[in-house]
PDB file of C-alpha atoms in Angstrom:
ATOM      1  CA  UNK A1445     162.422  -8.213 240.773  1.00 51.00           C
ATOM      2  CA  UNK A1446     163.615  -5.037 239.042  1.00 40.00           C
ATOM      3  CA  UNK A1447     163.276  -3.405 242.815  1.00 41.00           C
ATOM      4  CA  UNK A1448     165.394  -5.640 244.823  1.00 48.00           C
ATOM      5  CA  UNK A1449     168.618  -5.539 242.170  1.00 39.00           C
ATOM      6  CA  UNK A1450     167.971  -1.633 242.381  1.00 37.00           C
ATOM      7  CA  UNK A1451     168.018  -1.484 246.093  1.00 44.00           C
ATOM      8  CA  UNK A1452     170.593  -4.160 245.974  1.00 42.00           C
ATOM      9  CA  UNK A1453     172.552  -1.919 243.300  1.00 43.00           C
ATOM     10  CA  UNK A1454     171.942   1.404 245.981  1.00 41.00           C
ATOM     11  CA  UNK A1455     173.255  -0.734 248.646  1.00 38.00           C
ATOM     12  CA  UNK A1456     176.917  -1.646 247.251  1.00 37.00           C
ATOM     13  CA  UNK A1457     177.213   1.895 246.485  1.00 36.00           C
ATOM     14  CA  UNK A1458     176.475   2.982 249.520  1.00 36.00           C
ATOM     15  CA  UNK A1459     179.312   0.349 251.214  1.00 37.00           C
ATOM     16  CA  UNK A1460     182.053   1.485 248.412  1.00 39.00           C
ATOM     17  CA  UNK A1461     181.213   5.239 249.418  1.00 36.00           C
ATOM     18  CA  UNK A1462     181.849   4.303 252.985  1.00 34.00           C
ATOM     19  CA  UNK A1463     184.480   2.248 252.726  1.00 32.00           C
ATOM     20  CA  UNK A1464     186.188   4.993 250.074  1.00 35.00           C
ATOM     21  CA  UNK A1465     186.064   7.290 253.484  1.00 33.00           C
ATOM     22  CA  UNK A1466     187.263   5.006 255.509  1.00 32.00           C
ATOM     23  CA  UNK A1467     190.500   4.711 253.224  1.00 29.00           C
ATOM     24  CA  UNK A1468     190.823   8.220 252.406  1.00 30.00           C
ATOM     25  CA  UNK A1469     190.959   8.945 256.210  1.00 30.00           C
ATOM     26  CA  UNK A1470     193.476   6.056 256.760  1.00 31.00           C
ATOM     27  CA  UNK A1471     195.723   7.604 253.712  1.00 28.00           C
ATOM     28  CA  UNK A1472     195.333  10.956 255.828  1.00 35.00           C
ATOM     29  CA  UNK A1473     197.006   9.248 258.907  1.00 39.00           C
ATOM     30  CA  UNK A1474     199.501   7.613 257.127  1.00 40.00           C
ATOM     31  CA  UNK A1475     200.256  10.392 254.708  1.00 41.00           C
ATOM     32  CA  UNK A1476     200.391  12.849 257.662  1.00 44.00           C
ATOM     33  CA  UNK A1477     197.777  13.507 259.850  1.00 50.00           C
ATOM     34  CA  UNK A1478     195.658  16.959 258.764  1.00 44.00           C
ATOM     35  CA  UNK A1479     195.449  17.978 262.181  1.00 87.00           C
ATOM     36  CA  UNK A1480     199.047  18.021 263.085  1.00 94.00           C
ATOM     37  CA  UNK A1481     201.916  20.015 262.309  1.00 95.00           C
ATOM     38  CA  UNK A1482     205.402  19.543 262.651  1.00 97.00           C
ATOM     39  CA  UNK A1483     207.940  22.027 262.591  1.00 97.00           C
ATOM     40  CA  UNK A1484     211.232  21.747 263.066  1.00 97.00           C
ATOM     41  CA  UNK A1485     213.172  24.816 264.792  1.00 97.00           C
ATOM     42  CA  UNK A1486     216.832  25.844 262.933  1.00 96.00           C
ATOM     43  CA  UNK A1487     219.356  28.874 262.756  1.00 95.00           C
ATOM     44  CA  UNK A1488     221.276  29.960 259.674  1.00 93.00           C
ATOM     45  CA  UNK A1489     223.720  28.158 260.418  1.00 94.00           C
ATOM     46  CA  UNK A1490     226.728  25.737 259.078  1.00 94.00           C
ATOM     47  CA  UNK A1491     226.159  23.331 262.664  1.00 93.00           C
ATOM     48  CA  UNK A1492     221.899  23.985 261.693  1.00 94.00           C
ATOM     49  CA  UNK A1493     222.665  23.326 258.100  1.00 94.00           C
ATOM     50  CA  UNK A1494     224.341  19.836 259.045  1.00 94.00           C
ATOM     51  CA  UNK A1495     222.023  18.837 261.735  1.00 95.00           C
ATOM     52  CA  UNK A1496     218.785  18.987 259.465  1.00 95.00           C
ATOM     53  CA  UNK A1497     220.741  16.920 257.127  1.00 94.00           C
ATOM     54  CA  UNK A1498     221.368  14.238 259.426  1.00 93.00           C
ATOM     55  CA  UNK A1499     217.846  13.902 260.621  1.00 95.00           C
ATOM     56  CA  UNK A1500     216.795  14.239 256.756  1.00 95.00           C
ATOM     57  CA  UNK A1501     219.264  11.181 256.018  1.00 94.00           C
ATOM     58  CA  UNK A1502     218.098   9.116 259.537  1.00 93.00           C
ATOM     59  CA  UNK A1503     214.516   9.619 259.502  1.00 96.00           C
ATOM     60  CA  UNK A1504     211.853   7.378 257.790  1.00 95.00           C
ATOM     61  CA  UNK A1505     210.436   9.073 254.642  1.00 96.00           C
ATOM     62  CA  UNK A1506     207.051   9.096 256.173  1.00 94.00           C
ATOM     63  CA  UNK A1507     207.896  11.172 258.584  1.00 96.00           C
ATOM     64  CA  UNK A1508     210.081  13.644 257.058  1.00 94.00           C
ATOM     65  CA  UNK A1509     208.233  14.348 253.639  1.00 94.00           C
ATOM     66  CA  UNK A1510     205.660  16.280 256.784  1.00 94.00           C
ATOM     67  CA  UNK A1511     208.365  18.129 258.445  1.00 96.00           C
ATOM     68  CA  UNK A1512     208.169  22.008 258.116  1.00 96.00           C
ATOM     69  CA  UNK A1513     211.504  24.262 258.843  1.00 97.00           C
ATOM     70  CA  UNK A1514     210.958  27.366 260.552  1.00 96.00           C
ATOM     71  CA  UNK A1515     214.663  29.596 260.676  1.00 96.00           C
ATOM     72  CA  UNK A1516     214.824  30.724 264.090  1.00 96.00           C
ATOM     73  CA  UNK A1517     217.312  34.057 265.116  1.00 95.00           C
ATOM     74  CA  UNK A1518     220.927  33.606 265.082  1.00 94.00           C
ATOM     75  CA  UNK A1519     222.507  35.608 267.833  1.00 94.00           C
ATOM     76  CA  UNK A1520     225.783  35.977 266.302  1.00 93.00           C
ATOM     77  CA  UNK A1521     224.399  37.904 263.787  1.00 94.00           C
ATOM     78  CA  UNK A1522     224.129  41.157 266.567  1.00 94.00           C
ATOM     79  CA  UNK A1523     226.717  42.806 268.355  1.00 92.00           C
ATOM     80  CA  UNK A1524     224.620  42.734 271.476  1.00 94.00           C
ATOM     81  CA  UNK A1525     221.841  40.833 273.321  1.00 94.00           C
ATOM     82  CA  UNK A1526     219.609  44.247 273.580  1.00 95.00           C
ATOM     83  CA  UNK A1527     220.277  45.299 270.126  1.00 95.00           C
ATOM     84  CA  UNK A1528     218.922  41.765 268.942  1.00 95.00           C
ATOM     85  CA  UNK A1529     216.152  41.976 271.374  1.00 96.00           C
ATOM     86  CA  UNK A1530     215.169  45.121 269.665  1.00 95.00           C
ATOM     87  CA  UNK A1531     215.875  44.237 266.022  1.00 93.00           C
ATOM     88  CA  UNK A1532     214.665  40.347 265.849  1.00 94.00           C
ATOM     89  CA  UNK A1533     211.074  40.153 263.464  1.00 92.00           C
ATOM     90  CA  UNK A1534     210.576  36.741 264.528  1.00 93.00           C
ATOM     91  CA  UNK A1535     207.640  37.644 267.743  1.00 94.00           C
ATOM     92  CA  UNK A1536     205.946  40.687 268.568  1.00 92.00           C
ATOM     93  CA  UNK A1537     206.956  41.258 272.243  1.00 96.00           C
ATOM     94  CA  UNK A1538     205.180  43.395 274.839  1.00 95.00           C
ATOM     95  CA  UNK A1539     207.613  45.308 276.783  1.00 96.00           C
ATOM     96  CA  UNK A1540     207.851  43.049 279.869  1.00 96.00           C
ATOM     97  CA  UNK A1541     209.011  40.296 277.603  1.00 97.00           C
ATOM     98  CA  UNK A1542     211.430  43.081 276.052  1.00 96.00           C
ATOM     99  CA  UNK A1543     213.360  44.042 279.150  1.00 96.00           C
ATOM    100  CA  UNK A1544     213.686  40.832 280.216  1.00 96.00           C
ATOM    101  CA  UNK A1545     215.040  39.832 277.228  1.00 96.00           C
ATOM    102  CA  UNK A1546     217.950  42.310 277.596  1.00 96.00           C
ATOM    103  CA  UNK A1547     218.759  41.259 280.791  1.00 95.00           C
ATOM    104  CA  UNK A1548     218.083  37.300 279.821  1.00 95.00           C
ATOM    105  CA  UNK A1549     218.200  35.241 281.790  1.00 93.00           C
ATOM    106  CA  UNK A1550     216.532  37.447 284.652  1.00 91.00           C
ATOM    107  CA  UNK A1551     218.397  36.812 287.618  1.00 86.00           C
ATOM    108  CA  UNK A1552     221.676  35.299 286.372  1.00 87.00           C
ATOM    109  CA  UNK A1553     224.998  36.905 286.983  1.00 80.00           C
ATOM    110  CA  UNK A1554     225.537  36.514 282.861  1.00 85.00           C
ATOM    111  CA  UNK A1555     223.989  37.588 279.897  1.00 91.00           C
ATOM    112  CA  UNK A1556     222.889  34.683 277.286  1.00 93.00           C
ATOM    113  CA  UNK A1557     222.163  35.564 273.810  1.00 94.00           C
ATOM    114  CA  UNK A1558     221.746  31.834 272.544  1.00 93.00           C
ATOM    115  CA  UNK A1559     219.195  30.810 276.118  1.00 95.00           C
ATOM    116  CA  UNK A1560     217.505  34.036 274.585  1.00 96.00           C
ATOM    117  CA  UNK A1561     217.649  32.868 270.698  1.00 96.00           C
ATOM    118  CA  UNK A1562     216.429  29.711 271.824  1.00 96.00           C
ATOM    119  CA  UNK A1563     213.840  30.859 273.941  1.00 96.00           C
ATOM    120  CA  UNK A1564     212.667  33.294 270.978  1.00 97.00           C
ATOM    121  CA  UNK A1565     212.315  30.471 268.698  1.00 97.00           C
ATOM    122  CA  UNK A1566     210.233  28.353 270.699  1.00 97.00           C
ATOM    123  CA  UNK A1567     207.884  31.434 271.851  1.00 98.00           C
ATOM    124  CA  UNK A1568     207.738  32.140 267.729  1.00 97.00           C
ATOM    125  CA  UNK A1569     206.727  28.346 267.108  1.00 97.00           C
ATOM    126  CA  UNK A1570     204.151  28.730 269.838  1.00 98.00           C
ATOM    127  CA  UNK A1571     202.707  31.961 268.018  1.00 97.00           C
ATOM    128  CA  UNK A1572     202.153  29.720 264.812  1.00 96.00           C
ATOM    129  CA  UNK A1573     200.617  26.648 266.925  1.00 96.00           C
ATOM    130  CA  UNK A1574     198.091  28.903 268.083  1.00 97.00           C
ATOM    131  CA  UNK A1575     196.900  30.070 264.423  1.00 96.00           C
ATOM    132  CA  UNK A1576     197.046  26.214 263.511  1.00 94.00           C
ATOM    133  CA  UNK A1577     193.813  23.912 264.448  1.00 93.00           C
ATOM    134  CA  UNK A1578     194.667  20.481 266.006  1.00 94.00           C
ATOM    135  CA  UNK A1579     198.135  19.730 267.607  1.00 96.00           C
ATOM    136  CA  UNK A1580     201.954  21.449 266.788  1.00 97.00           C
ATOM    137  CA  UNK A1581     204.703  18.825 267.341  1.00 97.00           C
ATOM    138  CA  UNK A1582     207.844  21.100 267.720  1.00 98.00           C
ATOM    139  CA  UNK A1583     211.352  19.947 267.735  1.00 98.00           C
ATOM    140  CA  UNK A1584     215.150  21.664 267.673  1.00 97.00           C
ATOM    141  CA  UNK A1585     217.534  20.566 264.679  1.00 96.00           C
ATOM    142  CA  UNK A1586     219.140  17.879 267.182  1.00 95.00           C
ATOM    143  CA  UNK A1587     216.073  16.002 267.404  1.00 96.00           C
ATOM    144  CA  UNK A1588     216.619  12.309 266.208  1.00 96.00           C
ATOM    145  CA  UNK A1589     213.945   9.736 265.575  1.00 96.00           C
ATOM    146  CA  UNK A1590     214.027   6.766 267.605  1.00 96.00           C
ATOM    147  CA  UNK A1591     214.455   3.226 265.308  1.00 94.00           C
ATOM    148  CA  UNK A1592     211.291   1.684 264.627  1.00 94.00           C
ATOM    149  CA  UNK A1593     209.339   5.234 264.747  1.00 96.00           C
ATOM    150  CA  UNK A1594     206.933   5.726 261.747  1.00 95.00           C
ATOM    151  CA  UNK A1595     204.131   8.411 261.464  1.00 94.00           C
ATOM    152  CA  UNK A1596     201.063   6.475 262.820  1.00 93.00           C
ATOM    153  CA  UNK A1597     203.248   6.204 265.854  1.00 95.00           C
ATOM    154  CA  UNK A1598     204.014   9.433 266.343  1.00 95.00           C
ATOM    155  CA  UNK A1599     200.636  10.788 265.533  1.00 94.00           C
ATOM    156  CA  UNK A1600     199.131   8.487 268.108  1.00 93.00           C
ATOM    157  CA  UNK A1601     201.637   9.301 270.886  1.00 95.00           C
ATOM    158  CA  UNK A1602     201.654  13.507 269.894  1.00 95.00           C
ATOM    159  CA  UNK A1603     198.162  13.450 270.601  1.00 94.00           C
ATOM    160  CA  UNK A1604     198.047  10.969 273.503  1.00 93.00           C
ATOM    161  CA  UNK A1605     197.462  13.720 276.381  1.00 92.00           C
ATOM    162  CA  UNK A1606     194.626  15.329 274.121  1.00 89.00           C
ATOM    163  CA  UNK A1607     191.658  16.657 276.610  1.00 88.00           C
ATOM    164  CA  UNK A1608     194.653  16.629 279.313  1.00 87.00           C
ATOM    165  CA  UNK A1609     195.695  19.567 281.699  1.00 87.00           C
ATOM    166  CA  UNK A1610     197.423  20.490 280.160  1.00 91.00           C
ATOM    167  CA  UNK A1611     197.165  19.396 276.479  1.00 94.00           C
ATOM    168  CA  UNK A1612     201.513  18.852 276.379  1.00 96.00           C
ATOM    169  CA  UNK A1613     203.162  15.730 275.726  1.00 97.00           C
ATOM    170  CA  UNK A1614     206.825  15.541 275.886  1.00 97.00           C
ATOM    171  CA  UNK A1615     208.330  13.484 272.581  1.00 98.00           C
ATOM    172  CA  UNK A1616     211.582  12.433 274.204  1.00 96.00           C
ATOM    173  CA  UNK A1617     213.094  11.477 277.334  1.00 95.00           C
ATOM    174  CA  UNK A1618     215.729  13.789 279.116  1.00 95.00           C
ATOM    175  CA  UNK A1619     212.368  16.258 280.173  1.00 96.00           C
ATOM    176  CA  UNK A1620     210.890  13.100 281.946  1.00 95.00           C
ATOM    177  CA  UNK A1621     213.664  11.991 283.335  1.00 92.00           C
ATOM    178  CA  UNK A1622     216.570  14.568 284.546  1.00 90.00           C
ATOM    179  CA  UNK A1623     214.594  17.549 283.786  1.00 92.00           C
ATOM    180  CA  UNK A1624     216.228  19.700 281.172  1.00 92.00           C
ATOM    181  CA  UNK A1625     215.785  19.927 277.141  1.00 93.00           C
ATOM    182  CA  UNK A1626     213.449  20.968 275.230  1.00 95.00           C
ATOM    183  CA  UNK A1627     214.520  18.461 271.283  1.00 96.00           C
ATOM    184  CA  UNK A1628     210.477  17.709 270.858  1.00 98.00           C
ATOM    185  CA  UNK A1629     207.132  18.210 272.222  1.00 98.00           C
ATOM    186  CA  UNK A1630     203.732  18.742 271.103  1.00 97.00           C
ATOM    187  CA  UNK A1631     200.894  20.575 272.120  1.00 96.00           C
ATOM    188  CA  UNK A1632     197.889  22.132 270.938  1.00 96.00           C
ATOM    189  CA  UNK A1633     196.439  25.082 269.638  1.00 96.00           C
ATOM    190  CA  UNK A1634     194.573  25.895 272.937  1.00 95.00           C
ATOM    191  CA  UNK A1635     197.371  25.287 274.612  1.00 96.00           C
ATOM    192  CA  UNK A1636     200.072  27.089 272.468  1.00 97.00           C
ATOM    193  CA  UNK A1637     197.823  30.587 273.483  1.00 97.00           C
ATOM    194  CA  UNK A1638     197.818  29.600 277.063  1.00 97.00           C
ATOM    195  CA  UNK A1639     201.776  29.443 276.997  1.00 97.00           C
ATOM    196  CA  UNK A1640     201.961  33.051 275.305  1.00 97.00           C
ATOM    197  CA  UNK A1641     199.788  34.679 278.173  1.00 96.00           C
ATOM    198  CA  UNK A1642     202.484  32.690 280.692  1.00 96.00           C
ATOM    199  CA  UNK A1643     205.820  32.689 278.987  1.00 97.00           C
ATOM    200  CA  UNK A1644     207.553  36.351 279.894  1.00 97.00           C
ATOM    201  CA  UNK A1645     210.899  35.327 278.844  1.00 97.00           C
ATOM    202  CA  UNK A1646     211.467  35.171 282.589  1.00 96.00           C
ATOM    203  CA  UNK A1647     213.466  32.031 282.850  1.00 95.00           C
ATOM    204  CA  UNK A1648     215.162  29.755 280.088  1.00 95.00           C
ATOM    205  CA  UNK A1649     212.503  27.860 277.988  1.00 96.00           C
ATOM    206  CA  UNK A1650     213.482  23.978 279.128  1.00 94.00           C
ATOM    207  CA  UNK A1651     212.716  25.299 283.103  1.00 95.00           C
ATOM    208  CA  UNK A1652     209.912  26.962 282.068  1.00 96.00           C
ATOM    209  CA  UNK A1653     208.089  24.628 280.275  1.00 97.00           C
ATOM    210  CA  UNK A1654     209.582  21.288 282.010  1.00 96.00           C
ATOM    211  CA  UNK A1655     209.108  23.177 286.053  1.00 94.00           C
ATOM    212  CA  UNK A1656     206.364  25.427 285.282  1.00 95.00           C
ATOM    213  CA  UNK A1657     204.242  23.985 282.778  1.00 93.00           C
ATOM    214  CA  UNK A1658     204.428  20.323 282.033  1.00 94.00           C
ATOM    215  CA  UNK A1659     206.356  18.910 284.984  1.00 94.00           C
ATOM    216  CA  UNK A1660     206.725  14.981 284.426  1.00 91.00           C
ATOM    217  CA  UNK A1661     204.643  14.151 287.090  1.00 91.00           C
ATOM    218  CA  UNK A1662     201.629  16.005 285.796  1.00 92.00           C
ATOM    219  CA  UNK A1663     198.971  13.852 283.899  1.00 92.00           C
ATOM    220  CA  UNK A1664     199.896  12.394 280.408  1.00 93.00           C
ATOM    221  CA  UNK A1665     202.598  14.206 279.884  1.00 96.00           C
ATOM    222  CA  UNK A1666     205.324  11.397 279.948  1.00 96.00           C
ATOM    223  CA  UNK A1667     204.817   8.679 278.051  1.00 95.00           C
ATOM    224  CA  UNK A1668     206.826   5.076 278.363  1.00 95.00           C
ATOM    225  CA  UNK A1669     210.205   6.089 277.255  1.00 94.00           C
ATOM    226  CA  UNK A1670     209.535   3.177 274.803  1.00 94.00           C
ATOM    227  CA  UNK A1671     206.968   4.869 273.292  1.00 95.00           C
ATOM    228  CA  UNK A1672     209.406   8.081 272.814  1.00 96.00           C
ATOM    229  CA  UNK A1673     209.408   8.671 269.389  1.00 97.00           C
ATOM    230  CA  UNK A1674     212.245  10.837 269.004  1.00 97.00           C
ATOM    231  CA  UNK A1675     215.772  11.228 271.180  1.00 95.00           C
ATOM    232  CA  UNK A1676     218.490  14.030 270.870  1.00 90.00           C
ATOM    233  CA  UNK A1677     221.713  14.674 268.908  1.00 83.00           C
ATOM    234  CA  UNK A1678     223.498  16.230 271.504  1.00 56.00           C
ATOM    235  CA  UNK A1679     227.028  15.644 271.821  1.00 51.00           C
ATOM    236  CA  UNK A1680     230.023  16.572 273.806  1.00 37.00           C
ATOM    237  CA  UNK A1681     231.372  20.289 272.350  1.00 38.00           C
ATOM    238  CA  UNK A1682     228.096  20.651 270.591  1.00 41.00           C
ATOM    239  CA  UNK A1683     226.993  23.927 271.397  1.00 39.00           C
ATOM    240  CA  UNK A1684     223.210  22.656 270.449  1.00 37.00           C
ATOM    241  CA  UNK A1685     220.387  24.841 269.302  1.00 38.00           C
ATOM    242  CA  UNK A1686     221.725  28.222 269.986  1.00 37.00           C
ATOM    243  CA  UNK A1687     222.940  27.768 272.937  1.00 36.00           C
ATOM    244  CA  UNK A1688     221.639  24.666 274.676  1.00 38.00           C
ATOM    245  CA  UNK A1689     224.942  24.545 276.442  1.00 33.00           C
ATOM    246  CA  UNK A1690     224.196  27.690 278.123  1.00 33.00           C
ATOM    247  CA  UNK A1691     220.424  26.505 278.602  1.00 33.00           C
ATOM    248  CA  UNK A1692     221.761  23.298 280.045  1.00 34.00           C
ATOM    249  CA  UNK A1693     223.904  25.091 282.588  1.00 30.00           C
ATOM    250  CA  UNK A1694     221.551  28.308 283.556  1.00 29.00           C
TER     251      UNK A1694
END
């Protein structure tokens, strides 16, 4: 009858709409998920400038058509630590954060411009995440992707820890295992305002986060270093992100 081919008729429509959501939100996932970011932290510099190209030219086009480049502060560009403190426009800092800046890190015998540039950077990056809805996946200009790594992947392994305490997941290995670097993370936005409340620039940002925040053994924080989706570029005489050499040894 003329009624059952025009319920018959409503019915396929009603399957292609559905299944036409169904795609669009598998496209989304593969295309890059809408509720993650990525960003990518990097200086003005020649060693920046060559790193992003090598993780441009290494890393599956998936993956890097959704990364986002944030320039972080180049200390060399001030005469001293205080004066960049004062100067930088990257984070509004409260005055606690400020003096301990000057003296950064609080506690050592030596000053450290780059732990401090670093540190800035990261606390900037955290700013952002917590203005952005879903999760931030952060990562210095020596992060490399691990072979085999493609953006459902990642996605599923960024978000992994979501409804944890905290809501962190490290993205590569030397945090889980000897307990220093900070190449890529993610966390989310709730999260990201939690660590500006905490983070008083009173320690280097790898102890903070990887001692104070996120140690390895708390909850979902570590996955299977096979899961790992990226690794880091460091090498020996690399003076790393700003200063990772001095971060490594503070």
């Amino acid at each position: 009858s003329f009624l059952r081919v025009f319920e018959l008729a409503m019915l396929v429509v009603v399957l292609g709409a559905v299944l036409c959501a169904a795609s669009g939100r598998r496209l989304a996932l593969d295309l890059g998920h809408p509720e993650v970011t990525i960003v990518m932290l990097t200086t003005n510099t020649t060693l920046s400038r060559d790193r992003v190209s090598g993780f441009l030219a290494k890393t599956p086009v998936d993956i890097r058509s959704n990364v986002h480049f944030f320039t972080g502060v180049n200390h060399r560009d001030f005469t001293q630590q205080a004066e960049m403190v004062d100067r930088q426009g990257l984070a509004e800092l409260n005055s606690q954060q400020k003096n301990n800046g000057k003296v950064f890190p609080p506690g050592s015998k030596e000053r450290s411009p780059g732990a401090f540039a670093c540190a800035l950077g990261h606390y900037a990056l955290w700013e952002q995440a917590s203005e952005t809805p879903g999760w931030t996946v952060v990562l210095e200009d020596d992060a490399r992707v691990m072979p085999g790594m493609n953006m459902d992947k990642l996605l599923r392994v960024a978000t992994s820890n979501q409804g944890g305490a905290p809501e962190f997941v490290w993205l590569e290995g030397r945090p889980c295992g000897p307990g220093f670097g900070t190449a890529a993370y993610a966390l989310s936005q709730a999260f990201a305002r939690d660590l500006l409340k905490r983070f008083r620039f009173h320690r280097v940002v790898d102890h903070f986060l990887i001692q104070e925040v996120a140690p390895r053994n708390a909850h979902g924080v570590c996955p299977p270093f096979a899961d790992m989706p990226f690794t880091h570029g460091y090498k020996v005489g690399d003076q790393g992100l700003e200063g990772e050499s001095e971060i490594r040894s503070a």
